[in-house]
């Protein structure tokens, strides 16, 4: 079950602040080794997701439920902010954060479009002039459309 918009916005802001604080607390450990810098970029991409969620929810609260986040300026600003936060840890963190954030943006876009696509296919419109025969209770019926005439 989804949270109401105001609670989702507050949760996203709190999680973004917690992610930023964790990155700053563990800054020395994240910048120590190569694999840890990649982990720092991955954590930075989570910061991007939380900030993008907060911006989208704040827009819905301020401008109504028809508000949609656009590529420019909301998404670009959130990516720039997350790359900046990751760059405070290490330069490689910033690069991997950009890559992970773009990957996350791709999947967020796919997820956001999936309910519209599946609901359109869930109730197909009947074609005029075709009559479907009902299936038998055991599923042995043909169920093929036949010409009405």
GROMACS .gro file of C-alpha atoms in nm:
model
  149
    1UNK     CA    1   0.000   0.000   0.000
    2UNK     CA    2   0.135   0.340  -0.094
    3UNK     CA    3   0.189   0.624   0.149
    4UNK     CA    4  -0.008   0.948   0.113
    5UNK     CA    5   0.183   1.215  -0.077
    6UNK     CA    6   0.271   1.426   0.228
    7UNK     CA    7   0.407   1.126   0.422
    8UNK     CA    8   0.598   1.003   0.120
    9UNK     CA    9   0.757   1.345   0.077
   10UNK     CA   10   0.858   1.362   0.442
   11UNK     CA   11   0.994   1.006   0.433
   12UNK     CA   12   1.196   1.077   0.119
   13UNK     CA   13   1.347   1.391   0.272
   14UNK     CA   14   1.434   1.204   0.592
   15UNK     CA   15   1.593   0.917   0.400
   16UNK     CA   16   1.788   1.158   0.179
   17UNK     CA   17   1.921   1.338   0.488
   18UNK     CA   18   2.011   1.005   0.647
   19UNK     CA   19   2.190   0.892   0.330
   20UNK     CA   20   2.385   1.219   0.309
   21UNK     CA   21   2.482   1.195   0.676
   22UNK     CA   22   2.593   0.833   0.638
   23UNK     CA   23   2.806   0.922   0.338
   24UNK     CA   24   2.976   1.199   0.534
   25UNK     CA   25   3.028   0.985   0.843
   26UNK     CA   26   3.184   0.702   0.643
   27UNK     CA   27   3.365   0.934   0.402
   28UNK     CA   28   3.712   0.806   0.492
   29UNK     CA   29   3.615   0.439   0.455
   30UNK     CA   30   3.431   0.500   0.125
   31UNK     CA   31   3.733   0.678  -0.025
   32UNK     CA   32   3.983   0.417   0.095
   33UNK     CA   33   3.959   0.139  -0.166
   34UNK     CA   34   3.839   0.104  -0.524
   35UNK     CA   35   3.538  -0.113  -0.450
   36UNK     CA   36   3.432   0.118  -0.168
   37UNK     CA   37   3.429   0.418  -0.403
   38UNK     CA   38   3.192   0.226  -0.629
   39UNK     CA   39   2.975   0.155  -0.324
   40UNK     CA   40   2.985   0.529  -0.248
   41UNK     CA   41   2.848   0.601  -0.595
   42UNK     CA   42   2.575   0.341  -0.545
   43UNK     CA   43   2.477   0.505  -0.217
   44UNK     CA   44   2.478   0.839  -0.398
   45UNK     CA   45   2.232   0.699  -0.652
   46UNK     CA   46   1.998   0.613  -0.364
   47UNK     CA   47   2.031   0.977  -0.256
   48UNK     CA   48   1.919   1.068  -0.610
   49UNK     CA   49   1.614   0.842  -0.585
   50UNK     CA   50   1.514   0.988  -0.248
   51UNK     CA   51   1.561   1.349  -0.363
   52UNK     CA   52   1.370   1.287  -0.688
   53UNK     CA   53   1.085   1.131  -0.488
   54UNK     CA   54   1.080   1.428  -0.252
   55UNK     CA   55   1.078   1.680  -0.537
   56UNK     CA   56   0.799   1.495  -0.718
   57UNK     CA   57   0.587   1.470  -0.405
   58UNK     CA   58   0.647   1.834  -0.311
   59UNK     CA   59   0.537   1.932  -0.660
   60UNK     CA   60   0.219   1.729  -0.624
   61UNK     CA   61   0.147   1.890  -0.288
   62UNK     CA   62   0.210   2.243  -0.415
   63UNK     CA   63   0.073   2.225  -0.770
   64UNK     CA   64  -0.190   1.948  -0.758
   65UNK     CA   65  -0.210   1.587  -0.865
   66UNK     CA   66  -0.155   1.664  -1.233
   67UNK     CA   67   0.207   1.763  -1.163
   68UNK     CA   68   0.475   1.549  -1.328
   69UNK     CA   69   0.850   1.571  -1.285
   70UNK     CA   70   1.021   1.654  -1.611
   71UNK     CA   71   1.370   1.581  -1.736
   72UNK     CA   72   1.458   1.949  -1.719
   73UNK     CA   73   1.479   2.100  -1.456
   74UNK     CA   74   1.377   1.848  -1.186
   75UNK     CA   75   1.563   1.533  -1.291
   76UNK     CA   76   1.875   1.718  -1.407
   77UNK     CA   77   1.889   1.915  -1.080
   78UNK     CA   78   1.847   1.599  -0.871
   79UNK     CA   79   2.121   1.420  -1.064
   80UNK     CA   80   2.351   1.721  -1.026
   81UNK     CA   81   2.281   1.733  -0.653
   82UNK     CA   82   2.350   1.364  -0.603
   83UNK     CA   83   2.670   1.380  -0.808
   84UNK     CA   84   2.782   1.678  -0.599
   85UNK     CA   85   2.709   1.494  -0.274
   86UNK     CA   86   2.903   1.192  -0.402
   87UNK     CA   87   3.191   1.416  -0.515
   88UNK     CA   88   3.227   1.532  -0.154
   89UNK     CA   89   3.337   1.176  -0.079
   90UNK     CA   90   3.553   1.094  -0.384
   91UNK     CA   91   3.572   1.176  -0.756
   92UNK     CA   92   3.514   0.815  -0.855
   93UNK     CA   93   3.204   0.814  -0.633
   94UNK     CA   94   3.070   1.102  -0.842
   95UNK     CA   95   3.125   0.917  -1.169
   96UNK     CA   96   2.971   0.592  -1.049
   97UNK     CA   97   2.686   0.787  -0.890
   98UNK     CA   98   2.606   0.938  -1.229
   99UNK     CA   99   2.605   0.596  -1.394
  100UNK     CA  100   2.398   0.430  -1.121
  101UNK     CA  101   2.156   0.725  -1.116
  102UNK     CA  102   2.098   0.704  -1.491
  103UNK     CA  103   2.035   0.332  -1.456
  104UNK     CA  104   1.794   0.396  -1.168
  105UNK     CA  105   1.619   0.665  -1.373
  106UNK     CA  106   1.568   0.417  -1.658
  107UNK     CA  107   1.405   0.165  -1.425
  108UNK     CA  108   1.198   0.431  -1.249
  109UNK     CA  109   1.066   0.539  -1.588
  110UNK     CA  110   0.979   0.180  -1.678
  111UNK     CA  111   0.803   0.127  -1.344
  112UNK     CA  112   0.607   0.451  -1.374
  113UNK     CA  113   0.475   0.351  -1.717
  114UNK     CA  114   0.393  -0.011  -1.636
  115UNK     CA  115   0.050   0.042  -1.467
  116UNK     CA  116  -0.086   0.234  -1.767
  117UNK     CA  117   0.034  -0.031  -2.010
  118UNK     CA  118  -0.100  -0.327  -1.812
  119UNK     CA  119  -0.439  -0.168  -1.746
  120UNK     CA  120  -0.482  -0.098  -2.117
  121UNK     CA  121  -0.424  -0.466  -2.194
  122UNK     CA  122  -0.632  -0.597  -1.903
  123UNK     CA  123  -0.966  -0.502  -2.065
  124UNK     CA  124  -0.941  -0.544  -2.442
  125UNK     CA  125  -1.214  -0.381  -2.643
  126UNK     CA  126  -1.439  -0.626  -2.831
  127UNK     CA  127  -1.424  -0.601  -3.207
  128UNK     CA  128  -1.750  -0.513  -3.376
  129UNK     CA  129  -1.908  -0.800  -3.561
  130UNK     CA  130  -1.736  -1.074  -3.361
  131UNK     CA  131  -1.910  -1.291  -3.106
  132UNK     CA  132  -1.710  -1.498  -2.862
  133UNK     CA  133  -1.834  -1.838  -2.757
  134UNK     CA  134  -1.821  -1.905  -2.383
  135UNK     CA  135  -1.585  -2.168  -2.253
  136UNK     CA  136  -1.711  -2.481  -2.088
  137UNK     CA  137  -1.658  -2.508  -1.711
  138UNK     CA  138  -1.369  -2.748  -1.754
  139UNK     CA  139  -1.190  -2.531  -2.010
  140UNK     CA  140  -1.256  -2.775  -2.296
  141UNK     CA  141  -1.451  -2.522  -2.507
  142UNK     CA  142  -1.294  -2.371  -2.815
  143UNK     CA  143  -1.346  -2.008  -2.708
  144UNK     CA  144  -1.268  -1.885  -3.061
  145UNK     CA  145  -1.444  -1.581  -3.200
  146UNK     CA  146  -1.701  -1.649  -3.469
  147UNK     CA  147  -1.856  -1.419  -3.729
  148UNK     CA  148  -2.195  -1.292  -3.630
  149UNK     CA  149  -2.432  -1.286  -3.915
   0.00000   0.00000   0.00000
